[in-house]
Amino acid sequence: MYYSWQDVRKAFFLTPIPLLMMTSLLFTVQNHEYRISSIVALLVAHLLIYIIFCIVCAPVGLLLSWFLNKYRLINVLTILMSVILMITPFFMFLGWMYTGKEIKSWWEYWDGAMLLFTVFITASYFLILKWLHGKRKVIRLSKKEDITL
């Protein structure tokens, strides 16, 4: 199926938001920190992660999405493979930034939680893309012609 470039771009930048909201809620509940200062600090940290995502993953991800969309190959499997391709360097960069140590083997990141995050990101990207594609307005000119905006 072919999607408009605006839908692909919007879906790409909206995809990490549900995961970031879910993790911030889980961190708040897990640590029993309900003070405003703790919540604001957590939201600022998640905003920084989103900005790093936009800087590190956006150029490659948008180019890959454009390529897949051009050849009408956007489906769940290609999105999953693309997410694995893009998120491995992202996690390596975040791990290096957090610990200061470089991990030699890239497959050490793929434990149960990372696979769960990857599947969640894939599902949210595909569902947001389908939602944006279905949101298009159809103007009925006559019974035979329709214009999609």
Short mmCIF file of N, CA and C in Angstrom, two decimals:
data_model
loop_
_atom_site.label_atom_id
_atom_site.label_comp_id
_atom_site.label_asym_id
_atom_site.label_seq_id
_atom_site.Cartn_x
_atom_site.Cartn_y
_atom_site.Cartn_z
N MET A 1 0.84 -1.17 0.00
CA MET A 1 0.00 0.00 0.00
C MET A 1 0.90 1.24 0.00
N TYR A 2 0.47 2.25 -0.70
CA TYR A 2 1.22 3.50 -0.78
C TYR A 2 0.64 4.51 0.20
N TYR A 3 1.52 5.15 0.96
CA TYR A 3 1.12 6.16 1.92
C TYR A 3 1.68 7.51 1.48
N SER A 4 1.02 8.57 1.84
CA SER A 4 1.54 9.89 1.49
C SER A 4 2.78 10.18 2.34
N TRP A 5 3.64 11.03 1.81
CA TRP A 5 4.88 11.35 2.50
C TRP A 5 4.60 12.04 3.83
N GLN A 6 3.55 12.87 3.89
CA GLN A 6 3.19 13.53 5.14
C GLN A 6 2.76 12.51 6.20
N ASP A 7 2.02 11.48 5.79
CA ASP A 7 1.61 10.45 6.75
C ASP A 7 2.81 9.66 7.27
N VAL A 8 3.75 9.34 6.39
CA VAL A 8 4.94 8.59 6.80
C VAL A 8 5.77 9.41 7.78
N ARG A 9 5.94 10.69 7.46
CA ARG A 9 6.74 11.57 8.32
C ARG A 9 6.08 11.77 9.69
N LYS A 10 4.77 12.04 9.69
CA LYS A 10 4.07 12.21 10.97
C LYS A 10 4.11 10.94 11.80
N ALA A 11 3.88 9.80 11.17
CA ALA A 11 3.90 8.53 11.91
C ALA A 11 5.29 8.25 12.46
N PHE A 12 6.33 8.59 11.71
CA PHE A 12 7.69 8.34 12.17
C PHE A 12 8.01 9.16 13.42
N PHE A 13 7.61 10.43 13.43
CA PHE A 13 7.93 11.27 14.59
C PHE A 13 6.96 11.07 15.76
N LEU A 14 5.78 10.52 15.51
CA LEU A 14 4.84 10.23 16.60
C LEU A 14 5.08 8.86 17.24
N THR A 15 5.80 8.00 16.58
CA THR A 15 5.99 6.62 17.04
C THR A 15 6.60 6.49 18.43
N PRO A 16 7.69 7.18 18.78
CA PRO A 16 8.29 6.95 20.10
C PRO A 16 7.51 7.56 21.26
N ILE A 17 6.55 8.41 20.99
CA ILE A 17 5.85 9.10 22.08
C ILE A 17 5.08 8.14 22.98
N PRO A 18 4.30 7.16 22.46
CA PRO A 18 3.63 6.23 23.40
C PRO A 18 4.60 5.44 24.28
N LEU A 19 5.72 5.02 23.70
CA LEU A 19 6.70 4.27 24.49
C LEU A 19 7.33 5.16 25.56
N LEU A 20 7.65 6.39 25.23
CA LEU A 20 8.23 7.31 26.22
C LEU A 20 7.23 7.64 27.32
N MET A 21 5.97 7.82 26.96
CA MET A 21 4.95 8.09 27.98
C MET A 21 4.77 6.88 28.91
N MET A 22 4.77 5.69 28.31
CA MET A 22 4.61 4.47 29.12
C MET A 22 5.80 4.27 30.07
N THR A 23 7.02 4.47 29.56
CA THR A 23 8.18 4.28 30.43
C THR A 23 8.26 5.35 31.51
N SER A 24 7.87 6.58 31.20
CA SER A 24 7.89 7.61 32.24
C SER A 24 6.85 7.30 33.32
N LEU A 25 5.69 6.81 32.93
CA LEU A 25 4.68 6.42 33.91
C LEU A 25 5.17 5.25 34.76
N LEU A 26 5.80 4.27 34.13
CA LEU A 26 6.32 3.12 34.88
C LEU A 26 7.44 3.52 35.83
N PHE A 27 8.34 4.41 35.40
CA PHE A 27 9.41 4.88 36.29
C PHE A 27 8.83 5.63 37.48
N THR A 28 7.82 6.44 37.26
CA THR A 28 7.22 7.20 38.35
C THR A 28 6.55 6.28 39.36
N VAL A 29 5.81 5.31 38.88
CA VAL A 29 5.11 4.38 39.77
C VAL A 29 6.11 3.45 40.47
N GLN A 30 7.10 2.98 39.73
CA GLN A 30 8.08 2.04 40.30
C GLN A 30 8.89 2.68 41.43
N ASN A 31 9.27 3.94 41.26
CA ASN A 31 10.11 4.60 42.26
C ASN A 31 9.32 5.32 43.34
N HIS A 32 8.02 5.33 43.25
CA HIS A 32 7.15 5.99 44.22
C HIS A 32 7.53 7.46 44.38
N GLU A 33 7.89 8.10 43.29
CA GLU A 33 8.24 9.52 43.31
C GLU A 33 7.12 10.30 42.64
N TYR A 34 6.27 10.88 43.44
CA TYR A 34 5.12 11.60 42.90
C TYR A 34 5.25 13.10 43.08
N ARG A 35 6.44 13.57 43.43
CA ARG A 35 6.65 15.01 43.56
C ARG A 35 6.75 15.63 42.17
N ILE A 36 6.36 16.87 42.07
CA ILE A 36 6.38 17.57 40.79
C ILE A 36 7.81 17.67 40.24
N SER A 37 8.78 17.92 41.11
CA SER A 37 10.16 18.06 40.64
C SER A 37 10.68 16.75 40.05
N SER A 38 10.31 15.62 40.63
CA SER A 38 10.74 14.33 40.09
C SER A 38 10.08 14.04 38.75
N ILE A 39 8.81 14.37 38.65
CA ILE A 39 8.09 14.13 37.40
C ILE A 39 8.63 15.03 36.30
N VAL A 40 8.91 16.30 36.61
CA VAL A 40 9.46 17.22 35.61
C VAL A 40 10.85 16.77 35.17
N ALA A 41 11.68 16.32 36.11
CA ALA A 41 13.01 15.83 35.75
C ALA A 41 12.92 14.60 34.84
N LEU A 42 11.99 13.72 35.13
CA LEU A 42 11.80 12.54 34.30
C LEU A 42 11.31 12.91 32.90
N LEU A 43 10.39 13.86 32.82
CA LEU A 43 9.90 14.29 31.52
C LEU A 43 10.99 15.00 30.71
N VAL A 44 11.84 15.76 31.37
CA VAL A 44 12.96 16.41 30.68
C VAL A 44 13.94 15.36 30.16
N ALA A 45 14.20 14.33 30.95
CA ALA A 45 15.09 13.25 30.50
C ALA A 45 14.51 12.53 29.29
N HIS A 46 13.19 12.28 29.32
CA HIS A 46 12.56 11.63 28.18
C HIS A 46 12.52 12.55 26.96
N LEU A 47 12.39 13.84 27.18
CA LEU A 47 12.46 14.78 26.06
C LEU A 47 13.85 14.77 25.43
N LEU A 48 14.89 14.68 26.25
CA LEU A 48 16.25 14.57 25.72
C LEU A 48 16.44 13.28 24.92
N ILE A 49 15.86 12.20 25.38
CA ILE A 49 15.94 10.94 24.63
C ILE A 49 15.22 11.08 23.30
N TYR A 50 14.08 11.77 23.28
CA TYR A 50 13.35 11.99 22.03
C TYR A 50 14.17 12.86 21.07
N ILE A 51 14.85 13.87 21.59
CA ILE A 51 15.69 14.73 20.74
C ILE A 51 16.86 13.93 20.18
N ILE A 52 17.46 13.07 21.00
CA ILE A 52 18.54 12.21 20.50
C ILE A 52 18.02 11.26 19.43
N PHE A 53 16.80 10.73 19.63
CA PHE A 53 16.18 9.89 18.62
C PHE A 53 16.02 10.65 17.30
N CYS A 54 15.58 11.90 17.39
CA CYS A 54 15.39 12.69 16.18
C CYS A 54 16.71 12.99 15.48
N ILE A 55 17.77 13.17 16.22
CA ILE A 55 19.07 13.48 15.62
C ILE A 55 19.75 12.23 15.07
N VAL A 56 19.71 11.13 15.83
CA VAL A 56 20.44 9.93 15.44
C VAL A 56 19.65 9.06 14.46
N CYS A 57 18.38 8.83 14.74
CA CYS A 57 17.61 7.87 13.94
C CYS A 57 16.79 8.49 12.81
N ALA A 58 16.43 9.74 12.91
CA ALA A 58 15.52 10.33 11.93
C ALA A 58 16.07 10.34 10.51
N PRO A 59 17.31 10.73 10.27
CA PRO A 59 17.76 10.74 8.87
C PRO A 59 17.74 9.35 8.22
N VAL A 60 18.25 8.36 8.93
CA VAL A 60 18.26 7.00 8.38
C VAL A 60 16.85 6.44 8.30
N GLY A 61 16.06 6.66 9.32
CA GLY A 61 14.70 6.12 9.36
C GLY A 61 13.80 6.72 8.31
N LEU A 62 13.89 8.03 8.11
CA LEU A 62 13.06 8.65 7.09
C LEU A 62 13.49 8.24 5.68
N LEU A 63 14.79 8.10 5.47
CA LEU A 63 15.27 7.64 4.17
C LEU A 63 14.81 6.20 3.91
N LEU A 64 14.89 5.36 4.91
CA LEU A 64 14.44 3.98 4.77
C LEU A 64 12.93 3.91 4.57
N SER A 65 12.17 4.72 5.30
CA SER A 65 10.72 4.75 5.12
C SER A 65 10.34 5.26 3.74
N TRP A 66 11.07 6.27 3.26
CA TRP A 66 10.80 6.78 1.92
C TRP A 66 11.05 5.71 0.87
N PHE A 67 12.17 4.97 1.02
CA PHE A 67 12.50 3.91 0.09
C PHE A 67 11.45 2.81 0.11
N LEU A 68 11.03 2.38 1.29
CA LEU A 68 10.01 1.33 1.40
C LEU A 68 8.67 1.81 0.86
N ASN A 69 8.34 3.06 1.09
CA ASN A 69 7.08 3.60 0.61
C ASN A 69 7.09 3.75 -0.91
N LYS A 70 8.23 4.12 -1.46
CA LYS A 70 8.33 4.29 -2.91
C LYS A 70 8.03 2.98 -3.64
N TYR A 71 8.52 1.87 -3.10
CA TYR A 71 8.28 0.58 -3.72
C TYR A 71 7.12 -0.18 -3.10
N ARG A 72 6.31 0.52 -2.33
CA ARG A 72 5.09 -0.03 -1.71
C ARG A 72 5.38 -1.29 -0.87
N LEU A 73 6.43 -1.19 -0.06
CA LEU A 73 6.85 -2.31 0.76
C LEU A 73 6.62 -2.10 2.25
N ILE A 74 5.90 -1.06 2.63
CA ILE A 74 5.69 -0.83 4.06
C ILE A 74 4.65 -1.82 4.58
N ASN A 75 5.12 -2.74 5.41
CA ASN A 75 4.26 -3.66 6.13
C ASN A 75 4.92 -3.95 7.48
N VAL A 76 4.32 -4.78 8.27
CA VAL A 76 4.82 -5.00 9.63
C VAL A 76 6.21 -5.63 9.61
N LEU A 77 6.46 -6.57 8.72
CA LEU A 77 7.76 -7.24 8.70
C LEU A 77 8.88 -6.28 8.29
N THR A 78 8.67 -5.48 7.26
CA THR A 78 9.72 -4.54 6.85
C THR A 78 9.92 -3.45 7.88
N ILE A 79 8.85 -3.06 8.57
CA ILE A 79 9.00 -2.08 9.65
C ILE A 79 9.81 -2.68 10.80
N LEU A 80 9.55 -3.93 11.13
CA LEU A 80 10.29 -4.60 12.21
C LEU A 80 11.78 -4.70 11.86
N MET A 81 12.09 -5.09 10.63
CA MET A 81 13.50 -5.17 10.23
C MET A 81 14.15 -3.79 10.23
N SER A 82 13.41 -2.77 9.81
CA SER A 82 13.95 -1.42 9.80
C SER A 82 14.19 -0.91 11.22
N VAL A 83 13.28 -1.22 12.12
CA VAL A 83 13.44 -0.79 13.51
C VAL A 83 14.66 -1.46 14.13
N ILE A 84 14.86 -2.74 13.86
CA ILE A 84 16.04 -3.43 14.39
C ILE A 84 17.31 -2.81 13.82
N LEU A 85 17.29 -2.47 12.54
CA LEU A 85 18.44 -1.85 11.90
C LEU A 85 18.75 -0.48 12.49
N MET A 86 17.71 0.29 12.81
CA MET A 86 17.92 1.65 13.32
C MET A 86 18.14 1.70 14.83
N ILE A 87 17.51 0.83 15.57
CA ILE A 87 17.52 0.98 17.03
C ILE A 87 18.79 0.40 17.66
N THR A 88 19.47 -0.51 16.98
CA THR A 88 20.70 -1.07 17.54
C THR A 88 21.77 0.00 17.74
N PRO A 89 22.09 0.82 16.73
CA PRO A 89 23.07 1.89 16.99
C PRO A 89 22.56 2.92 18.00
N PHE A 90 21.24 3.15 18.02
CA PHE A 90 20.66 4.09 18.97
C PHE A 90 20.87 3.61 20.40
N PHE A 91 20.60 2.33 20.66
CA PHE A 91 20.81 1.78 22.00
C PHE A 91 22.29 1.73 22.36
N MET A 92 23.14 1.45 21.37
CA MET A 92 24.57 1.45 21.63
C MET A 92 25.05 2.85 22.01
N PHE A 93 24.53 3.87 21.31
CA PHE A 93 24.90 5.25 21.61
C PHE A 93 24.40 5.66 22.99
N LEU A 94 23.16 5.32 23.32
CA LEU A 94 22.62 5.65 24.64
C LEU A 94 23.37 4.90 25.74
N GLY A 95 23.71 3.63 25.50
CA GLY A 95 24.47 2.87 26.49
C GLY A 95 25.86 3.45 26.71
N TRP A 96 26.50 3.86 25.63
CA TRP A 96 27.81 4.49 25.75
C TRP A 96 27.71 5.82 26.48
N MET A 97 26.64 6.59 26.18
CA MET A 97 26.48 7.90 26.82
C MET A 97 26.19 7.74 28.32
N TYR A 98 25.47 6.70 28.68
CA TYR A 98 25.08 6.50 30.07
C TYR A 98 26.22 5.93 30.91
N THR A 99 26.91 4.90 30.38
CA THR A 99 27.94 4.22 31.17
C THR A 99 29.35 4.67 30.82
N GLY A 100 29.56 5.15 29.62
CA GLY A 100 30.90 5.53 29.20
C GLY A 100 31.71 4.36 28.71
N LYS A 101 31.11 3.17 28.67
CA LYS A 101 31.81 1.98 28.19
C LYS A 101 31.24 1.57 26.84
N GLU A 102 32.12 1.11 26.00
CA GLU A 102 31.72 0.65 24.68
C GLU A 102 31.52 -0.85 24.72
N ILE A 103 30.37 -1.31 24.28
CA ILE A 103 30.10 -2.75 24.24
C ILE A 103 30.51 -3.25 22.86
N LYS A 104 31.31 -4.29 22.84
CA LYS A 104 31.88 -4.78 21.59
C LYS A 104 30.87 -5.50 20.71
N SER A 105 29.98 -6.27 21.29
CA SER A 105 29.05 -7.06 20.49
C SER A 105 27.66 -6.44 20.54
N TRP A 106 27.10 -6.23 19.36
CA TRP A 106 25.82 -5.55 19.26
C TRP A 106 24.66 -6.42 19.71
N TRP A 107 24.80 -7.75 19.68
CA TRP A 107 23.69 -8.62 20.05
C TRP A 107 23.46 -8.68 21.55
N GLU A 108 24.34 -8.08 22.35
CA GLU A 108 24.12 -8.07 23.79
C GLU A 108 22.94 -7.19 24.19
N TYR A 109 22.49 -6.32 23.30
CA TYR A 109 21.35 -5.46 23.60
C TYR A 109 20.02 -6.18 23.44
N TRP A 110 19.99 -7.28 22.73
CA TRP A 110 18.73 -7.91 22.39
C TRP A 110 18.33 -8.96 23.41
N ASP A 111 17.90 -8.51 24.58
CA ASP A 111 17.32 -9.40 25.57
C ASP A 111 15.80 -9.28 25.46
N GLY A 112 15.08 -9.79 26.41
CA GLY A 112 13.62 -9.79 26.35
C GLY A 112 13.00 -8.41 26.33
N ALA A 113 13.53 -7.49 27.13
CA ALA A 113 12.95 -6.16 27.20
C ALA A 113 13.16 -5.38 25.90
N MET A 114 14.32 -5.50 25.30
CA MET A 114 14.58 -4.79 24.05
C MET A 114 13.73 -5.34 22.92
N LEU A 115 13.52 -6.65 22.89
CA LEU A 115 12.64 -7.22 21.88
C LEU A 115 11.20 -6.75 22.08
N LEU A 116 10.79 -6.65 23.33
CA LEU A 116 9.45 -6.14 23.62
C LEU A 116 9.31 -4.69 23.18
N PHE A 117 10.32 -3.86 23.45
CA PHE A 117 10.31 -2.47 23.00
C PHE A 117 10.26 -2.39 21.48
N THR A 118 11.02 -3.25 20.81
CA THR A 118 11.06 -3.24 19.35
C THR A 118 9.71 -3.61 18.76
N VAL A 119 9.08 -4.62 19.30
CA VAL A 119 7.75 -5.00 18.81
C VAL A 119 6.74 -3.90 19.11
N PHE A 120 6.83 -3.26 20.26
CA PHE A 120 5.93 -2.16 20.60
C PHE A 120 6.12 -0.98 19.65
N ILE A 121 7.36 -0.64 19.35
CA ILE A 121 7.63 0.47 18.42
C ILE A 121 7.12 0.13 17.02
N THR A 122 7.33 -1.11 16.59
CA THR A 122 6.83 -1.53 15.27
C THR A 122 5.32 -1.45 15.21
N ALA A 123 4.65 -1.95 16.22
CA ALA A 123 3.19 -1.92 16.23
C ALA A 123 2.67 -0.49 16.29
N SER A 124 3.30 0.36 17.08
CA SER A 124 2.80 1.74 17.17
C SER A 124 3.04 2.49 15.86
N TYR A 125 4.18 2.26 15.20
CA TYR A 125 4.42 2.92 13.90
C TYR A 125 3.39 2.47 12.87
N PHE A 126 3.15 1.17 12.81
CA PHE A 126 2.20 0.66 11.81
C PHE A 126 0.78 1.13 12.11
N LEU A 127 0.38 1.10 13.37
CA LEU A 127 -0.98 1.54 13.72
C LEU A 127 -1.16 3.04 13.52
N ILE A 128 -0.16 3.84 13.85
CA ILE A 128 -0.26 5.29 13.62
C ILE A 128 -0.32 5.58 12.12
N LEU A 129 0.47 4.84 11.34
CA LEU A 129 0.45 5.02 9.89
C LEU A 129 -0.90 4.64 9.30
N LYS A 130 -1.47 3.55 9.75
CA LYS A 130 -2.81 3.15 9.29
C LYS A 130 -3.86 4.17 9.72
N TRP A 131 -3.75 4.68 10.94
CA TRP A 131 -4.72 5.66 11.43
C TRP A 131 -4.63 6.95 10.62
N LEU A 132 -3.41 7.41 10.34
CA LEU A 132 -3.27 8.62 9.54
C LEU A 132 -3.73 8.42 8.11
N HIS A 133 -3.51 7.23 7.57
CA HIS A 133 -3.95 6.95 6.20
C HIS A 133 -5.48 6.88 6.12
N GLY A 134 -6.12 6.32 7.13
CA GLY A 134 -7.57 6.22 7.15
C GLY A 134 -8.26 7.53 7.49
N LYS A 135 -7.49 8.49 7.98
CA LYS A 135 -8.05 9.77 8.39
C LYS A 135 -8.25 10.72 7.21
N ARG A 136 -7.82 10.34 6.04
CA ARG A 136 -7.93 11.19 4.86
C ARG A 136 -9.39 11.50 4.56
N LYS A 137 -9.63 12.70 4.12
CA LYS A 137 -11.00 13.12 3.78
C LYS A 137 -11.30 12.77 2.33
N VAL A 138 -12.50 12.29 2.11
CA VAL A 138 -12.94 11.97 0.75
C VAL A 138 -14.08 12.92 0.40
N ILE A 139 -13.91 13.65 -0.69
CA ILE A 139 -14.95 14.56 -1.16
C ILE A 139 -15.70 13.84 -2.28
N ARG A 140 -17.00 13.71 -2.12
CA ARG A 140 -17.80 13.03 -3.12
C ARG A 140 -18.29 14.05 -4.13
N LEU A 141 -17.81 13.93 -5.39
CA LEU A 141 -18.25 14.81 -6.46
C LEU A 141 -19.51 14.26 -7.11
N SER A 142 -19.48 13.00 -7.39
CA SER A 142 -20.64 12.32 -7.93
C SER A 142 -20.55 10.88 -7.47
N LYS A 143 -21.44 10.06 -7.95
CA LYS A 143 -21.41 8.67 -7.50
C LYS A 143 -20.22 7.90 -8.07
N LYS A 144 -19.62 8.42 -9.15
CA LYS A 144 -18.53 7.70 -9.80
C LYS A 144 -17.17 8.26 -9.41
N GLU A 145 -17.09 9.53 -9.04
CA GLU A 145 -15.80 10.15 -8.79
C GLU A 145 -15.65 10.54 -7.33
N ASP A 146 -14.47 10.33 -6.82
CA ASP A 146 -14.10 10.78 -5.47
C ASP A 146 -12.74 11.45 -5.55
N ILE A 147 -12.55 12.46 -4.71
CA ILE A 147 -11.25 13.09 -4.60
C ILE A 147 -10.78 12.90 -3.17
N THR A 148 -9.59 12.36 -3.02
CA THR A 148 -9.02 12.16 -1.69
C THR A 148 -8.08 13.30 -1.40
N LEU A 149 -8.27 13.95 -0.25
CA LEU A 149 -7.40 15.06 0.16
C LEU A 149 -6.38 14.57 1.14
#
